PDB file of C-alpha atoms in Angstrom:
ATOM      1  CA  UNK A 266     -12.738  12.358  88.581  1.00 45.00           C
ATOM      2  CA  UNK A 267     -10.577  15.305  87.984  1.00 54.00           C
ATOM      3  CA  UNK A 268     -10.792  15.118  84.114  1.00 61.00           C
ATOM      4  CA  UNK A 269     -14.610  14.067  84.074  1.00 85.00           C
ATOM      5  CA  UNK A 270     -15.386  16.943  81.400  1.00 92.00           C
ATOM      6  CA  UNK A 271     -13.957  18.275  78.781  1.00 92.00           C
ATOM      7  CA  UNK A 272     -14.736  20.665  75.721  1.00 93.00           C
ATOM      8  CA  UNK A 273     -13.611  19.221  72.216  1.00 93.00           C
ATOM      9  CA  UNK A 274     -13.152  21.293  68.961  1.00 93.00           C
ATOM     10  CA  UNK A 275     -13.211  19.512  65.776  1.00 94.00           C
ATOM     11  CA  UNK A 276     -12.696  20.648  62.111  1.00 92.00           C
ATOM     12  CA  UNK A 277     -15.558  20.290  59.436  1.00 92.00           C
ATOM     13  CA  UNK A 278     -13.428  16.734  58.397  1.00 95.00           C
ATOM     14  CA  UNK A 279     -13.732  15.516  61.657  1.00 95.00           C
ATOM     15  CA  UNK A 280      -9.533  16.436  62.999  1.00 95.00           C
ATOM     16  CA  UNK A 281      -9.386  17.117  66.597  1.00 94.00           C
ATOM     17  CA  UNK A 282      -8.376  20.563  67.144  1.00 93.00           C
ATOM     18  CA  UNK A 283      -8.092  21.726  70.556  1.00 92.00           C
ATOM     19  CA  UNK A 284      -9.771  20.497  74.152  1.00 92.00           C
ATOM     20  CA  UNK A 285     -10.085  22.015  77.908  1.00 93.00           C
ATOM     21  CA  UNK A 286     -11.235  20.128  81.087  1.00 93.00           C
ATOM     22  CA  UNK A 287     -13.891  21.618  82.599  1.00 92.00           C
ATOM     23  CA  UNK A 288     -14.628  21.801  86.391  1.00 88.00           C
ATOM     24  CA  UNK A 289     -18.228  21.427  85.886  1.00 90.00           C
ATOM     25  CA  UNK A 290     -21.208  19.644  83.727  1.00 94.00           C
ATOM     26  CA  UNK A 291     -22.259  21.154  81.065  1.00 96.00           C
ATOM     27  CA  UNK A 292     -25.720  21.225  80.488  1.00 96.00           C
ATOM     28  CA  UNK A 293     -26.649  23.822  77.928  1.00 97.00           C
ATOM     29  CA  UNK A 294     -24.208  25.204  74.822  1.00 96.00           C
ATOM     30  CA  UNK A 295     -24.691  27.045  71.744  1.00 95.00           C
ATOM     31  CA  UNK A 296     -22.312  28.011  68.898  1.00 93.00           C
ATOM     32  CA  UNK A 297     -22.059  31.570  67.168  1.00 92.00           C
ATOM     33  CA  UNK A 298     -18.956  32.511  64.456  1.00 91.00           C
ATOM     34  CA  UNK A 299     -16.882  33.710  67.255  1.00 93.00           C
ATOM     35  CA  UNK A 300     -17.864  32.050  70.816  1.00 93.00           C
ATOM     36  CA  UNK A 301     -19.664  28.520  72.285  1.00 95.00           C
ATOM     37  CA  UNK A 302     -21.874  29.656  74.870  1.00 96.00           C
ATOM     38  CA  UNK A 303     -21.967  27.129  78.043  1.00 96.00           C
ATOM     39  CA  UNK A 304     -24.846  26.539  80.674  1.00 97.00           C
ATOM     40  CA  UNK A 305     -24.103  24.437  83.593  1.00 96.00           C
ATOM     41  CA  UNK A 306     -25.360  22.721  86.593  1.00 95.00           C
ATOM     42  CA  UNK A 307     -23.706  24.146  88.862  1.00 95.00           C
ATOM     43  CA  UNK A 308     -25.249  27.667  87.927  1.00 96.00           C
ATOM     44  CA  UNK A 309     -22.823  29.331  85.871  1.00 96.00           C
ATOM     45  CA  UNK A 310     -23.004  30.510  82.090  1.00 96.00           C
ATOM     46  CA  UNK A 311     -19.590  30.563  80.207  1.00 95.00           C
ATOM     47  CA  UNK A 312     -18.616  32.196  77.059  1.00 95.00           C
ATOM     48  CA  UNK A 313     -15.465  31.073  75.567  1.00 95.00           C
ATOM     49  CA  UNK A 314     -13.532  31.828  72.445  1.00 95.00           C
ATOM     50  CA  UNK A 315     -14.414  29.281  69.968  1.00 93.00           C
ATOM     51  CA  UNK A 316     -11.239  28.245  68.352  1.00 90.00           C
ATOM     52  CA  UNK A 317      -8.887  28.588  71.701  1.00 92.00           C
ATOM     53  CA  UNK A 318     -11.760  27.267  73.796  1.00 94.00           C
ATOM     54  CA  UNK A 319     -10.335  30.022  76.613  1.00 94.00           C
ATOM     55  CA  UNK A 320     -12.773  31.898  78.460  1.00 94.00           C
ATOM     56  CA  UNK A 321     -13.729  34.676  77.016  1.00 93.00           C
ATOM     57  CA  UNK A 322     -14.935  36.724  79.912  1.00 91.00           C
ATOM     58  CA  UNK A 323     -15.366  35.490  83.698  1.00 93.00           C
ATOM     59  CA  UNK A 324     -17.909  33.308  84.028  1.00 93.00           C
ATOM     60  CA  UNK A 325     -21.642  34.407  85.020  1.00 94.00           C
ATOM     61  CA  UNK A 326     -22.980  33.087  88.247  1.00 95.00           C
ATOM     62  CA  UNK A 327     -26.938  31.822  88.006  1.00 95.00           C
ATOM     63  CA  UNK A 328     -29.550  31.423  90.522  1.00 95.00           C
ATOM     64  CA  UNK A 329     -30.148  27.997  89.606  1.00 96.00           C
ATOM     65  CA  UNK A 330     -28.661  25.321  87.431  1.00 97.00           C
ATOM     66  CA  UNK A 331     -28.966  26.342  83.701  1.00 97.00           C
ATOM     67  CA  UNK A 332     -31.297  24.481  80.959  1.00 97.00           C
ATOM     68  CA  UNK A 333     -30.791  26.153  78.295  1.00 97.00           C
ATOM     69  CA  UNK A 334     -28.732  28.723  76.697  1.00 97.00           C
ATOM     70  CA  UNK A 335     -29.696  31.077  73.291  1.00 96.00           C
ATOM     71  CA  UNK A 336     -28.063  33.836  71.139  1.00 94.00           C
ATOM     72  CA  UNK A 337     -30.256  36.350  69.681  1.00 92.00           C
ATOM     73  CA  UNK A 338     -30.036  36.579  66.012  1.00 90.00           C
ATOM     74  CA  UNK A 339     -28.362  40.592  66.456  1.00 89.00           C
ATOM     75  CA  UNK A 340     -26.012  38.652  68.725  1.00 89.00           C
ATOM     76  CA  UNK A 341     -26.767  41.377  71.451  1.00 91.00           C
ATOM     77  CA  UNK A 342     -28.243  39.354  74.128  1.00 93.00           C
ATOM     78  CA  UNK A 343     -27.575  35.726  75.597  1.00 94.00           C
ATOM     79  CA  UNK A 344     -31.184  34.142  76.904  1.00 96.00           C
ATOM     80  CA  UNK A 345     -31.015  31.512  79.485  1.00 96.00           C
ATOM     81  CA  UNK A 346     -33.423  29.342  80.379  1.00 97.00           C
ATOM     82  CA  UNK A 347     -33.078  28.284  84.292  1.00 96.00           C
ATOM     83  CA  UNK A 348     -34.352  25.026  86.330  1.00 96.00           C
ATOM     84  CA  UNK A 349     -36.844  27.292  87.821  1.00 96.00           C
ATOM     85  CA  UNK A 350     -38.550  28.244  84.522  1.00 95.00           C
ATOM     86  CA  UNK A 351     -36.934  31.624  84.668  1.00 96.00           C
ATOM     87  CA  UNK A 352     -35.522  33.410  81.952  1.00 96.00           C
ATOM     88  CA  UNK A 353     -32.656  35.240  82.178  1.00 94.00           C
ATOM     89  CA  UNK A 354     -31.553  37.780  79.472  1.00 94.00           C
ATOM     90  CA  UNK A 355     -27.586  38.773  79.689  1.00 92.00           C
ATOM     91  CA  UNK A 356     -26.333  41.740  77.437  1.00 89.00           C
ATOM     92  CA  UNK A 357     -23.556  40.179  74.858  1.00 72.00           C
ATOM     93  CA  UNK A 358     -21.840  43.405  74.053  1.00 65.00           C
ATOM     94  CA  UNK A 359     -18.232  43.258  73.517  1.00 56.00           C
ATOM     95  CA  UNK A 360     -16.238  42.269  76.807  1.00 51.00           C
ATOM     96  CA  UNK A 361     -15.553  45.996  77.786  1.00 49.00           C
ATOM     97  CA  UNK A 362     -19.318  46.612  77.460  1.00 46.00           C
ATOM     98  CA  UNK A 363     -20.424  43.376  79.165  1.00 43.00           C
TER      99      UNK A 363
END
């Protein structure tokens, strides 16, 4: 079970680029030019680099498992829709202003 999820990056032509395990199901994502922006059910919200697929800040801890994650269209804010019906607005500055 120790390699039960993974994140895949694939060109435009279909070529497997890169891949990371991941500790925990993924349940939420969405893409901007830069990051991939994970939800999960075991309450966390990830943002990762998306061409190294590293985290690219520590992970965010939720009250609840995540349903759904968002980008505003300035990129400034991350909205996340919880289990609960709650939504949770992050601010998506750069990392030092995070």
């Amino acid at each position: 079970f120790q390699d039960r999820f993974a994140l895949h990056l694939y060109s435009v032509n279909g070529k497997h680029l890169s891949s990371v395990p991941l500790d925990e199901e993924v349940t939420a994502m969405c893409l901007t030019e830069e990051f991939v922006v994970l939800g999960t059910m075991q309450c966390r919200l990830e943002i990762r680099d998306l061409q190294s697929l590293r985290a690219a800040v520590p992970p965010v801890p939720m009250p609840v498992p995540v349903h759904s994650v968002s980008v505003t269209k300035e990129k400034s804010h991350i909205l996340v829709g919880l289990e609960d019906g709650k939504l949770i607005v992050v601010g998506a500055g750069q990392p030092p202003e995070v």
